[in-house]
Tab-separated table of C-alpha atoms in Angstrom:
chain	number	residue	atom	x	y	z
P	1	MET	CA	0.004	0.086	-0.019
P	2	ARG	CA	1.329	3.307	-1.157
P	3	ARG	CA	1.910	5.585	2.057
P	4	LEU	CA	0.640	9.318	2.154
P	5	PRO	CA	3.257	11.990	1.949
P	6	PRO	CA	4.189	13.377	5.607
P	7	ARG	CA	2.426	16.662	5.260
P	8	ARG	CA	-1.030	15.002	3.792
P	9	ARG	CA	-0.735	12.361	6.627
P	10	THR	CA	-0.348	15.332	9.072
P	11	LEU	CA	-3.390	16.721	7.410
P	12	VAL	CA	-5.194	13.784	7.856
P	13	LEU	CA	-4.616	13.164	11.367
P	14	CYS	CA	-5.677	16.748	12.283
P	15	ALA	CA	-8.680	16.385	10.209
P	16	LEU	CA	-10.132	13.201	12.153
P	17	PRO	CA	-10.849	15.141	15.741
P	18	LEU	CA	-12.897	17.753	13.505
P	19	VAL	CA	-14.700	15.101	12.035
P	20	ALA	CA	-15.298	13.448	15.179
P	21	LEU	CA	-16.514	16.752	16.638
P	22	PHE	CA	-18.729	17.323	13.726
P	23	ALA	CA	-20.270	13.949	14.039
P	24	VAL	CA	-20.855	14.306	17.732
P	25	THR	CA	-22.169	17.861	17.478
P	26	ALA	CA	-24.906	16.336	14.767
P	27	LEU	CA	-25.856	13.752	17.133
P	28	ALA	CA	-25.995	15.958	20.344
P	29	PRO	CA	-29.506	17.582	21.058
P	30	LEU	CA	-29.081	21.381	21.105
P	31	PRO	CA	-30.950	23.985	23.022
P	32	PHE	CA	-33.311	25.148	20.265
P	33	ALA	CA	-37.323	24.473	19.736
P	34	LEU	CA	-38.850	23.942	16.375
P	35	ALA	CA	-41.735	26.282	16.142
P	36	GLN	CA	-44.434	26.431	13.469
P	37	PRO	CA	-47.589	27.949	12.813
P	38	GLY	CA	-50.015	27.045	15.106
P	39	LEU	CA	-54.058	27.264	15.671
P	40	THR	CA	-56.117	30.299	15.272
P	41	ALA	CA	-59.290	31.010	17.186
P	42	ASN	CA	-62.133	33.292	16.456
P	43	VAL	CA	-62.812	35.513	19.674
P	44	ILE	CA	-66.056	36.604	18.602
P	45	GLY	CA	-67.056	32.834	17.866
P	46	ASP	CA	-67.355	29.479	19.968
P	47	SER	CA	-64.745	27.429	21.165
P	48	LYS	CA	-65.848	23.695	22.137
P	49	ASN	CA	-69.559	24.949	21.626
P	50	LYS	CA	-69.391	27.765	24.049
P	51	PRO	CA	-68.936	31.491	23.262
P	52	VAL	CA	-65.233	32.503	23.930
P	53	ILE	CA	-66.561	35.779	25.208
P	54	THR	CA	-69.582	36.228	27.251
P	55	VAL	CA	-70.990	39.761	28.072
P	56	THR	CA	-73.813	40.183	30.852
P	57	GLY	CA	-75.262	43.219	32.490
P	58	GLU	CA	-75.071	45.351	29.092
P	59	LYS	CA	-78.088	47.051	28.064
P	60	GLY	CA	-79.566	45.852	24.699
P	61	GLN	CA	-78.671	43.028	22.552
P	62	VAL	CA	-74.947	41.830	22.326
P	63	ARG	CA	-73.644	42.412	18.761
P	64	LYS	CA	-73.215	39.699	16.128
P	65	ASP	CA	-70.470	40.105	13.580
P	66	ASP	CA	-70.547	38.444	10.230
P	67	GLY	CA	-66.626	38.320	9.967
P	68	LYS	CA	-64.172	36.682	12.010
P	69	LEU	CA	-61.650	38.111	14.583
P	70	LEU	CA	-58.770	35.506	14.741
P	71	LEU	CA	-56.142	35.310	17.326
P	72	THR	CA	-53.048	33.311	16.071
P	73	THR	CA	-50.643	30.990	17.814
P	74	ILE	CA	-47.395	29.227	17.031
P	75	ALA	CA	-46.965	25.292	18.017
P	76	ALA	CA	-43.374	24.371	19.280
P	77	THR	CA	-41.875	21.482	20.242
P	78	PRO	CA	-42.072	20.888	23.834
P	79	PRO	CA	-39.369	21.756	26.707
P	80	GLY	CA	-36.740	18.790	26.693
P	81	ALA	CA	-37.362	17.623	23.148
P	82	SER	CA	-34.253	16.462	21.410
P	83	VAL	CA	-33.538	19.160	18.533
P	84	HIS	CA	-30.265	18.156	16.407
P	85	LEU	CA	-27.943	20.032	14.259
P	86	PRO	CA	-29.093	18.827	10.912
P	87	THR	CA	-32.920	19.891	11.743
P	88	VAL	CA	-31.997	23.130	12.909
P	89	VAL	CA	-29.682	23.622	9.568
P	90	GLU	CA	-33.057	22.708	7.739
P	91	SER	CA	-35.413	24.867	9.328
P	92	TRP	CA	-33.218	27.882	8.193
P	93	PHE	CA	-33.979	27.340	4.503
P	94	ARG	CA	-37.728	26.614	5.407
P	95	THR	CA	-40.476	29.416	5.480
P	96	ASP	CA	-42.987	27.214	7.405
P	97	ARG	CA	-40.774	26.221	10.271
P	98	ALA	CA	-38.169	28.157	12.598
P	99	ALA	CA	-35.599	27.103	14.963
P	100	MET	CA	-35.667	29.462	17.924
P	101	PRO	CA	-33.587	29.363	21.449
P	102	THR	CA	-35.713	27.392	23.969
P	103	GLU	CA	-35.351	30.039	26.416
P	104	ALA	CA	-37.064	32.424	23.701
P	105	VAL	CA	-39.955	30.047	23.488
P	106	TYR	CA	-39.890	28.660	27.016
P	107	PRO	CA	-38.649	31.486	28.901
P	108	VAL	CA	-39.772	30.027	32.435
P	109	GLY	CA	-40.036	26.270	33.478
P	110	GLU	CA	-38.194	23.287	32.413
P	111	THR	CA	-40.847	20.755	32.423
P	112	ILE	CA	-44.231	20.654	30.366
P	113	GLY	CA	-46.371	21.104	34.035
P	114	GLU	CA	-43.942	24.174	34.929
P	115	VAL	CA	-44.325	25.735	31.179
P	116	GLU	CA	-48.256	25.046	31.192
P	117	ALA	CA	-48.609	26.544	34.586
P	118	HIS	CA	-46.850	29.728	33.668
P	119	ASN	CA	-48.463	29.955	30.337
P	120	LYS	CA	-52.014	29.931	32.280
P	121	ALA	CA	-50.858	32.335	34.708
P	122	GLU	CA	-49.666	34.719	31.902
P	123	MET	CA	-53.236	34.199	30.242
P	124	ARG	CA	-55.357	34.974	33.196
P	125	GLN	CA	-53.091	38.581	33.588
P	126	SER	CA	-53.509	38.898	29.929
P	127	GLN	CA	-57.353	38.242	30.108
P	128	ASN	CA	-57.680	40.627	32.805
P	129	ALA	CA	-56.087	43.376	31.137
P	130	ALA	CA	-57.962	42.754	27.979
P	131	ILE	CA	-60.949	43.437	29.894
P	132	LYS	CA	-60.066	46.498	31.675
P	133	ALA	CA	-58.654	47.644	28.312
P	134	ALA	CA	-61.892	46.918	26.350
P	135	LEU	CA	-64.011	48.607	28.770
P	136	ARG	CA	-62.027	51.829	29.160
P	137	GLN	CA	-62.099	51.991	25.395
P	138	LEU	CA	-65.835	51.793	25.698
P	139	HIS	CA	-66.406	54.014	28.709
P	140	LYS	CA	-67.969	51.359	30.402
P	141	SER	CA	-67.734	50.527	34.313
P	142	PRO	CA	-66.962	46.907	35.408
P	143	ARG	CA	-69.367	47.313	38.042
P	144	ASN	CA	-72.132	47.557	35.118
P	145	VAL	CA	-70.532	45.195	32.676
P	146	ARG	CA	-69.243	41.604	33.354
P	147	VAL	CA	-67.139	40.041	30.852
P	148	SER	CA	-65.925	36.349	31.032
P	149	LEU	CA	-63.509	34.628	28.564
P	150	ARG	CA	-63.266	31.310	27.868
P	151	LEU	CA	-60.635	29.631	25.530
P	152	ALA	CA	-58.900	26.379	25.916
P	153	ASP	CA	-55.716	25.391	24.477
P	154	VAL	CA	-54.209	28.669	24.459
P	155	GLY	CA	-51.664	30.209	26.869
P	156	GLY	CA	-49.215	33.049	27.125
P	157	PRO	CA	-50.110	36.876	26.866
P	158	SER	CA	-50.256	37.546	23.088
P	159	ALA	CA	-53.988	36.978	22.659
P	160	GLY	CA	-54.597	40.179	24.669
P	161	LEU	CA	-55.376	42.551	21.969
P	162	PHE	CA	-57.458	40.309	20.312
P	163	PHE	CA	-59.854	39.449	23.193
P	164	SER	CA	-60.008	43.408	23.724
P	165	LEU	CA	-61.237	43.758	20.048
P	166	GLY	CA	-63.464	41.013	20.534
P	167	ILE	CA	-65.024	42.507	23.676
P	168	VAL	CA	-65.336	45.950	21.920
P	169	ASP	CA	-66.918	44.267	18.614
P	170	LYS	CA	-69.545	42.529	21.201
P	171	ILE	CA	-70.627	45.484	22.883
P	172	ASP	CA	-69.999	48.482	20.507
P	173	GLY	CA	-69.048	47.095	17.134
P	174	ASP	CA	-68.207	49.876	14.881
P	175	GLY	CA	-70.179	52.443	16.758
P	176	ARG	CA	-72.961	52.555	14.048
P	177	GLY	CA	-75.023	49.272	14.474
P	178	GLY	CA	-72.339	47.037	12.611
P	179	GLY	CA	-69.588	44.724	13.403
P	180	LEU	CA	-65.934	45.867	13.486
P	181	THR	CA	-64.713	43.327	10.919
P	182	GLY	CA	-67.089	44.191	7.954
P	183	GLY	CA	-67.623	40.744	7.278
P	184	ARG	CA	-63.549	39.843	6.722
P	185	ILE	CA	-61.669	37.510	8.605
P	186	VAL	CA	-59.235	39.663	10.203
P	187	ALA	CA	-56.335	38.033	12.464
P	188	GLY	CA	-53.420	39.322	14.193
P	189	THR	CA	-51.528	39.235	17.464
P	190	GLY	CA	-50.304	41.487	20.311
P	191	THR	CA	-49.998	41.815	23.940
P	192	ILE	CA	-52.240	44.335	25.721
P	193	LYS	CA	-52.155	46.415	29.026
P	194	ALA	CA	-54.711	47.962	30.692
P	195	ASP	CA	-54.522	51.332	29.376
P	196	GLY	CA	-54.811	49.920	26.010
P	197	THR	CA	-50.969	49.852	24.991
P	198	VAL	CA	-50.386	47.125	22.599
P	199	GLY	CA	-46.863	45.598	22.806
P	200	PRO	CA	-44.699	42.821	20.571
P	201	VAL	CA	-44.713	39.218	20.723
P	202	GLY	CA	-42.642	36.239	19.199
P	203	GLY	CA	-43.182	34.239	16.054
P	204	VAL	CA	-44.710	36.761	14.052
P	205	PRO	CA	-43.808	35.429	10.603
P	206	LEU	CA	-45.146	32.067	11.561
P	207	LYS	CA	-48.413	33.374	12.937
P	208	THR	CA	-49.056	35.400	9.488
P	209	LYS	CA	-48.811	31.963	7.749
P	210	ALA	CA	-51.536	30.634	10.091
P	211	ALA	CA	-53.778	33.821	9.606
P	212	LYS	CA	-53.451	33.212	5.822
P	213	ARG	CA	-53.880	29.569	5.933
P	214	ASP	CA	-57.040	29.929	8.032
P	215	GLY	CA	-58.692	32.716	5.509
P	216	ALA	CA	-57.599	35.928	6.683
P	217	SER	CA	-57.017	39.053	4.466
P	218	VAL	CA	-56.052	41.508	7.135
P	219	PHE	CA	-53.212	40.800	9.853
P	220	LEU	CA	-52.988	43.334	12.760
P	221	VAL	CA	-49.366	43.518	13.889
P	222	PRO	CA	-47.719	45.300	16.895
P	223	ARG	CA	-45.722	48.304	15.005
P	224	ALA	CA	-42.469	47.192	16.372
P	225	GLU	CA	-42.728	43.937	14.439
P	226	CYS	CA	-43.838	45.183	11.049
P	227	ALA	CA	-40.451	44.405	9.662
P	228	ASP	CA	-40.691	40.950	10.816
P	229	ALA	CA	-43.879	40.419	9.455
P	230	LYS	CA	-43.253	41.967	6.214
P	231	ALA	CA	-40.100	39.984	5.941
P	232	GLU	CA	-42.006	36.633	4.788
P	233	GLN	CA	-45.241	38.288	4.246
P	234	PRO	CA	-47.982	36.014	2.778
P	235	LYS	CA	-49.393	37.053	-0.521
P	236	GLY	CA	-52.837	38.595	-0.129
P	237	LEU	CA	-52.528	39.365	3.642
P	238	ARG	CA	-52.525	43.068	4.378
P	239	LEU	CA	-50.411	44.302	7.295
P	240	VAL	CA	-52.066	46.758	9.554
P	241	PRO	CA	-49.460	48.148	12.260
P	242	VAL	CA	-51.103	49.083	15.542
P	243	ASP	CA	-49.784	50.820	18.881
P	244	THR	CA	-53.068	50.945	20.945
P	245	LEU	CA	-56.525	49.111	21.259
P	246	GLY	CA	-58.010	52.626	20.123
P	247	GLY	CA	-55.829	52.780	17.003
P	248	ALA	CA	-56.735	49.095	16.149
P	249	VAL	CA	-60.495	49.690	16.211
P	250	LYS	CA	-60.237	52.993	14.495
P	251	SER	CA	-58.331	50.973	11.467
P	252	LEU	CA	-60.716	48.276	11.441
P	253	THR	CA	-63.441	51.043	11.001
P	254	ALA	CA	-61.656	52.837	8.230
P	255	LEU	CA	-60.948	49.467	6.539
P	256	LYS	CA	-64.696	48.877	6.829
P	257	ASN	CA	-65.766	52.067	5.557
P	258	GLY	CA	-63.262	52.653	2.860
P	259	GLY	CA	-60.997	55.090	4.774
P	260	ARG	CA	-57.314	55.454	5.051
P	261	VAL	CA	-55.582	52.823	6.957
P	262	PRO	CA	-51.957	52.474	7.938
P	263	ALA	CA	-49.619	49.932	6.435
P	264	CYS	CA	-46.186	48.253	7.409
């Protein structure tokens, strides 16, 4: 057998540890979670045969809307799931899936139980803020109007804006006897504070895909995340930036009436 020249033999010997390192890296689990477009839910409709939003104590009939207000979510691998380098690399070249640092998806908790408990707590806080923001927008007192929110299988704070919009739509609609949507399927995302301020969330590019998949033509996005939404904007999905609940209501009313609507 012909012997390799000394220089080439040295290169081969040096390369072997690198090959072994790459092999180990490819097989070792990485601190990433895989995310993809998740479910959507119509907040002015029903979930498991019960209304998502129930309003009592309000004089007159609660309004109905022929359109939909879809909150959007992402679906991610659970904490502790094994995600390997080839899968992470593959996700870089796909638009329907993303590899995200685990701490960005699950900032609190290392087990499914801990994450679920944290998400439920955040959801409760988000719902309380959404009710306060909506009643503040409508100049209603919580002593006279009672709102309950019910939606299973969704956690975290990113549904806040759409809970508030759903409450406004059910109680006041567009303020002229009609619904806010104008018969459209309107989707979006955003946290909400009790004063009506809309905040950013994660996974916006994946949420726009969930919205388009489920028939939405309009997507309300926190203004700070317009660039993320535009980077992989689905064809035919109109992006509308929002800063506040009042601004979101104004934009939907303008959209319905053919007025000027802000764009990303």
